[in-house]
CSV table of C-alpha atoms and ligand atoms in Angstrom, one decimal:
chain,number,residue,atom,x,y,z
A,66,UNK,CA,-18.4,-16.5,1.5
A,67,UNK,CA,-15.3,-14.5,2.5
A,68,UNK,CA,-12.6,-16.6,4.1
A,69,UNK,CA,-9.6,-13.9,3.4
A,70,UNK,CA,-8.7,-10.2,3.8
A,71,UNK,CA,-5.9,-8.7,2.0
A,72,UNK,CA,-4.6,-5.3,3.0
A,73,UNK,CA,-2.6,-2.8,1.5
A,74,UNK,CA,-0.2,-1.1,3.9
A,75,UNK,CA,0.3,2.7,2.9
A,76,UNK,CA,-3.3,4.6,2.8
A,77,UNK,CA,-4.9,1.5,3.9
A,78,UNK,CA,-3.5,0.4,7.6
A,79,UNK,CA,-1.7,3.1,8.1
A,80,UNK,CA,-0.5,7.2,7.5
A,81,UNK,CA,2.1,6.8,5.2
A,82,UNK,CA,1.0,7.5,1.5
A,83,UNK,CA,1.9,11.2,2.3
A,84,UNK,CA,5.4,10.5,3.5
A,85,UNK,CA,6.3,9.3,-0.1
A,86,UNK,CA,4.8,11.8,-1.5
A,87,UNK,CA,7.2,14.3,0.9
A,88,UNK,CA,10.0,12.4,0.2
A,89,UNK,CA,9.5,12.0,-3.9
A,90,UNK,CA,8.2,15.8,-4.3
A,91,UNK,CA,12.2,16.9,-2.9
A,92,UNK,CA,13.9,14.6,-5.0
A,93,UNK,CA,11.5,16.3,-7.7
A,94,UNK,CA,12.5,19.8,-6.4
A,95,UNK,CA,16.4,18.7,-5.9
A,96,UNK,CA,16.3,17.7,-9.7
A,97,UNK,CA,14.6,21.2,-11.0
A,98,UNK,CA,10.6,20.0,-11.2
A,99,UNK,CA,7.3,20.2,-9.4
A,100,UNK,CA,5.5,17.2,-8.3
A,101,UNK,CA,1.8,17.9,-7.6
A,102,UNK,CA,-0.3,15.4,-5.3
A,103,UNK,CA,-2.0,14.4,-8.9
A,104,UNK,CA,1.1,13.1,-9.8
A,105,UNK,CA,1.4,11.4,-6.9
A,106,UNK,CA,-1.1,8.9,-7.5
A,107,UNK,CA,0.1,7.6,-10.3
A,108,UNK,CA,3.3,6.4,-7.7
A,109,UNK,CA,0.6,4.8,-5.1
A,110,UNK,CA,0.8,1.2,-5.2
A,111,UNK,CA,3.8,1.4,-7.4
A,112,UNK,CA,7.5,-0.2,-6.5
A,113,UNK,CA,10.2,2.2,-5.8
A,114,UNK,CA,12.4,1.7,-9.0
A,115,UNK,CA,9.0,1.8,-10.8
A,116,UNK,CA,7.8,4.9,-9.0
A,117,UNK,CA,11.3,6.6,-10.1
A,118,UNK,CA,10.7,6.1,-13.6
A,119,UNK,CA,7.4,7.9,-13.7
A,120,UNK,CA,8.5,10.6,-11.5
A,121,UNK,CA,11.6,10.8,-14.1
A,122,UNK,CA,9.0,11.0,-17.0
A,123,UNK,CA,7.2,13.3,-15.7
A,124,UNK,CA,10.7,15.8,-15.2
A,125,UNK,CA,11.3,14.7,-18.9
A,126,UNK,CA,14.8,13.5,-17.6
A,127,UNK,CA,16.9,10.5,-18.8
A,128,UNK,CA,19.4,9.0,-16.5
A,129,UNK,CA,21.4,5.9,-16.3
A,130,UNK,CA,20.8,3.0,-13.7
A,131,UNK,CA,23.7,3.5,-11.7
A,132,UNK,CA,22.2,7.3,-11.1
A,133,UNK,CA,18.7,5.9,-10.9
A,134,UNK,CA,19.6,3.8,-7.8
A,135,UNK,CA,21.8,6.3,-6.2
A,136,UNK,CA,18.3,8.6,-6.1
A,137,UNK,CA,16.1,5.4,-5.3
A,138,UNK,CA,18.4,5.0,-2.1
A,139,UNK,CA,18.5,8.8,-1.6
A,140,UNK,CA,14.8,8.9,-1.7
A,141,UNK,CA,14.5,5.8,0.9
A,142,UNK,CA,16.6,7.3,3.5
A,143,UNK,CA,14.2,10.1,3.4
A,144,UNK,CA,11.3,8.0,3.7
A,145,UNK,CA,13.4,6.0,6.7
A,146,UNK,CA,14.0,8.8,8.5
A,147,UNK,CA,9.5,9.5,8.7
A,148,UNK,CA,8.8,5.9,9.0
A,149,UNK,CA,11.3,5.4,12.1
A,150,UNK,CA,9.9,8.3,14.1
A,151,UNK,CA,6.1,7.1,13.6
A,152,UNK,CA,3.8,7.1,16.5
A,153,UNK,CA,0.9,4.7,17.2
A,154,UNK,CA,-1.7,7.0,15.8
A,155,UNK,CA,-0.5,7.3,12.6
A,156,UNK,CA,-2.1,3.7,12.5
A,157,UNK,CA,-5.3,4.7,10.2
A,158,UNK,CA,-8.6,5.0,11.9
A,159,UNK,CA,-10.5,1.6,12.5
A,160,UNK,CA,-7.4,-0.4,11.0
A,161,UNK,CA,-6.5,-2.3,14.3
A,162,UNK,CA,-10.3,-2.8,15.2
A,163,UNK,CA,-11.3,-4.3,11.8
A,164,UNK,CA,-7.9,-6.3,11.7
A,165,UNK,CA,-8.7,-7.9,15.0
A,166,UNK,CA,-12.8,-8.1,14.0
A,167,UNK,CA,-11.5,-10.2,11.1
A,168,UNK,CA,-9.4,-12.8,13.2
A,169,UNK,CA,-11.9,-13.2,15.8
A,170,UNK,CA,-14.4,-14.0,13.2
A,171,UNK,CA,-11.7,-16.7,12.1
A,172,UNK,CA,-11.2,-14.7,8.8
A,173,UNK,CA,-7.5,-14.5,7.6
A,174,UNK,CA,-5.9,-11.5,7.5
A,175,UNK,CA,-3.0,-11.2,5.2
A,176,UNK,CA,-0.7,-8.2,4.5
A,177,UNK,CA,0.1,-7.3,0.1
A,178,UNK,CA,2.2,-4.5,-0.1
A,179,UNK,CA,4.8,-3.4,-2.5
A,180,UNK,CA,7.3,-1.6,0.0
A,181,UNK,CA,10.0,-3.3,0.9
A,182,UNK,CA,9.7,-1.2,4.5
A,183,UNK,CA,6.6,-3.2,5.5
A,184,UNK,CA,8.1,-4.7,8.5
A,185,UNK,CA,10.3,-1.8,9.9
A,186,UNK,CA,6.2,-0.2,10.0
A,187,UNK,CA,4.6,-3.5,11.3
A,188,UNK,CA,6.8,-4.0,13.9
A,189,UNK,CA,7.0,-0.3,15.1
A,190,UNK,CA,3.7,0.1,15.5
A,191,UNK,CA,3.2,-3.8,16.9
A,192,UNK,CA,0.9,-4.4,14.3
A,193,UNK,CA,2.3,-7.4,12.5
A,194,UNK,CA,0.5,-10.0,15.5
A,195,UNK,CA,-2.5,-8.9,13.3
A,196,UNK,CA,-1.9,-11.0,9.6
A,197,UNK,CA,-1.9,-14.4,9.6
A,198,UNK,CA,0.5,-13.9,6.4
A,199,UNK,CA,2.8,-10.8,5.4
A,200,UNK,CA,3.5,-10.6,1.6
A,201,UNK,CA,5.6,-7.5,0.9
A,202,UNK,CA,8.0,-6.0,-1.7
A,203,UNK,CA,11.0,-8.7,-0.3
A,204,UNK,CA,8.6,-11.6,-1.4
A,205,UNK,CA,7.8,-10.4,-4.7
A,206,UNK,CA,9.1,-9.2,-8.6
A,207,UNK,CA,6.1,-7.7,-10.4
A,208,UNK,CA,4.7,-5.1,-9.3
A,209,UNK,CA,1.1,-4.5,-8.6
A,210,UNK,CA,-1.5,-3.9,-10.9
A,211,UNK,CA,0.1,-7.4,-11.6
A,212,UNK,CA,-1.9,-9.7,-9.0
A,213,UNK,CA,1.6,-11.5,-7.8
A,214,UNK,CA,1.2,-9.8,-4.2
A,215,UNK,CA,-2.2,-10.8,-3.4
A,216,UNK,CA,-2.1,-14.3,-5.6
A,217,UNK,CA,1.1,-14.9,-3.0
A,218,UNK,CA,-0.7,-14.2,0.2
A,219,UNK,CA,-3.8,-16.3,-0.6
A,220,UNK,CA,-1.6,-19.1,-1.9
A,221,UNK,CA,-0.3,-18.6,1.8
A,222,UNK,CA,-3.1,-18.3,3.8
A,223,UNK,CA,-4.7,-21.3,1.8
A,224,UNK,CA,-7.3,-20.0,0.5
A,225,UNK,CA,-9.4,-19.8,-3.1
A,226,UNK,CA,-8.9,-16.3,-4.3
A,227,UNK,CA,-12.5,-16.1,-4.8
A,228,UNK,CA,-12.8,-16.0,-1.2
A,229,UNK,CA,-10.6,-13.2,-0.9
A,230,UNK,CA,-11.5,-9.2,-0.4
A,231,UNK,CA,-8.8,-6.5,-0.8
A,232,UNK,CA,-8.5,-3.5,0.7
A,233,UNK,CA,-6.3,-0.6,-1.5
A,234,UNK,CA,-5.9,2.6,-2.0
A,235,UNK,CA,-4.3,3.0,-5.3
A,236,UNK,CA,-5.4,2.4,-8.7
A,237,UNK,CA,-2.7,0.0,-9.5
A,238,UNK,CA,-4.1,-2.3,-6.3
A,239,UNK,CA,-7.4,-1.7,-7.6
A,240,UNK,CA,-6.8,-3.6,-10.7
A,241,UNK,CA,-4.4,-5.8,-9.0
A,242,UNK,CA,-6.7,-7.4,-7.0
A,243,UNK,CA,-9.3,-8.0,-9.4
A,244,UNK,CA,-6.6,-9.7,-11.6
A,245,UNK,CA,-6.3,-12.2,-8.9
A,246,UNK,CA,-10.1,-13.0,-9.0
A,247,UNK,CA,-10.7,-11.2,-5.8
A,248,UNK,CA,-13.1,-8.8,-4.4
A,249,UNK,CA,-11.8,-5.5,-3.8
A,250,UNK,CA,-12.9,-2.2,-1.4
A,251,UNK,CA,-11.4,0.8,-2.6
A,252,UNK,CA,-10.3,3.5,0.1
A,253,UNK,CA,-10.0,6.9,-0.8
A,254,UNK,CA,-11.5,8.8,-3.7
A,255,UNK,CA,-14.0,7.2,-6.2
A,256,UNK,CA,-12.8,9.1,-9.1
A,257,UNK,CA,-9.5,6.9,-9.4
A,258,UNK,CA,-11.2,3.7,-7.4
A,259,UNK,CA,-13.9,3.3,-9.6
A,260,UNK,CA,-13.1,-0.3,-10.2
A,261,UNK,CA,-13.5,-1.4,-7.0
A,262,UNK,CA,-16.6,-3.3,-5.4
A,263,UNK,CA,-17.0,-0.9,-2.7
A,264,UNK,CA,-15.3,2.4,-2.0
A,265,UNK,CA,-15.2,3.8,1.3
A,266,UNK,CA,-13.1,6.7,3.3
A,267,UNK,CA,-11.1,4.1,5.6
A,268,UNK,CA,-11.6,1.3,7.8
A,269,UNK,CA,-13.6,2.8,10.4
A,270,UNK,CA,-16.4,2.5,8.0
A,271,UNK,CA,-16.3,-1.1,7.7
A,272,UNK,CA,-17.4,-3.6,9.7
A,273,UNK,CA,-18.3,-8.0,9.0
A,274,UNK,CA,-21.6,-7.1,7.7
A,275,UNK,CA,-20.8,-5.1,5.4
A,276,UNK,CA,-17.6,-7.4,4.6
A,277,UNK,CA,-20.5,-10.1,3.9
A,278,UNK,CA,-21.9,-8.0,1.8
A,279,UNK,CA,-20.0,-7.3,-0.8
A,280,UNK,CA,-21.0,-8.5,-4.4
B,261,G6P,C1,3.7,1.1,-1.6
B,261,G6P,C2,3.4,2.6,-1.8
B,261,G6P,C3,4.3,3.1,-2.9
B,261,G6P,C4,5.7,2.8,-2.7
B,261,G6P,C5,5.9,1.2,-2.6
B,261,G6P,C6,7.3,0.8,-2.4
B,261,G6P,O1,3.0,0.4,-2.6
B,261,G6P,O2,2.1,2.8,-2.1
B,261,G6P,O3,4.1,4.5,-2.9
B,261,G6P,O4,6.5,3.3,-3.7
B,261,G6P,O5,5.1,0.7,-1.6
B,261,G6P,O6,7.7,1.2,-1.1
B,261,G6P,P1,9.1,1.1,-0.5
B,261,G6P,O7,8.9,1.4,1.0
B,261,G6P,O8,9.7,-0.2,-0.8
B,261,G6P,O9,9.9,2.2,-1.2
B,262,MG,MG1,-1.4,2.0,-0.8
């Protein structure tokens, strides 16, 4: 019986996976490589400091951590500057309707994300009335496909992991959320979600019965 949903922010609730990928493919281009949307999903799910590191390794550039976080803060004021000028339907189609289908239901809803800009997006789009819990990159120090974000917002919300379903959109959250015990419905493509319990295209295609469902 499932008591819990988890959601992933970016790609799941809302429009933002491709403003990271904007905002790391120019600090790929302003350090002399190409970043392809391929690479890109190797970054999904993955903590900014993290993220760098890949996107370093894959310009086969070395840099020390003072540079590293000058560029980690460069490539955040990017990503401000998208996140700040959102509108309401950037929210992801059939986010808000589930979200409210689950509470009505009396099924916790409960926010795991790795960004540390999870309530500057919450709160712009007046979405965070919606989780009973929001576990973000403030509240947490490993990063997903360690379970630590979802583990946290079920530890929250009180209830048995078992009774928990994510929803992601990266590989990294795939696995995550199996570490933790949980179900998981992958959104996106099935090629890098393959893990997952379910895969669907976004929200809009789910609904409680199909939440029941799930084996
Ligand atoms: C999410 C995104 C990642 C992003 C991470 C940290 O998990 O999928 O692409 O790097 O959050 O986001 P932040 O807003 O803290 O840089
Ligand atoms: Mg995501």
């Amino acid at each position: 019986m499932i008591k819990a949903c988890l959601f992933d922010l970016d790609g799941v609730i809302v429009d933002t996976a491709r403003y990271h990928y904007i905002a790391w493919k120019k600090l790929a281009k302003e350090l002399g490589f190409d970043f392809s949307e391929t690479d890109n999903e190797r970054l999904k799910g993955v903590s900014r400091m993290a993220s760098l590191d890949i996107l370093l390794e894959i310009g086969g550039i070395n840099m020390t951590q003072a540079e590293k976080e000058r560029l980690a803060h460069q490539k955040n004021e990017h990503y401000v500057s998208f996140i700040t000028q959102m509108q309401a339907d950037e929210v992801l189609p059939g986010a808000r309707e589930f979200l409210k289908a689950c509470r009505e239901a009396d099924i916790a809803t409960a926010l795991g994300s790795a960004s540390k800009n999870a309530m500057t997006i919450l709160d712009r789009l007046k979405l965070t009335d919606l989780f009973d819990v929001v576990v973000d990159g403030t509240h947490t120090t490993k990063a997903k496909p360690d379970p630590e974000v979802f583990l946290k917002g079920a530890e929250a919300l009180k209830v048995n992991p078992a009774h928990c379903v994510v929803f992601e959109d990266a590989e990294a959250g795939v696995e995550a959320a199996l570490a933790a015990g949980m179900k998981c419905v992958g959104i996106g493509h099935p090629e890098v979600l393959n893990k997952a319990h379910l895969i669907i295209d976004g929200l809009h295609q789910m609904d409680l019965q199909k939440l029941n469902n799930i084996q």
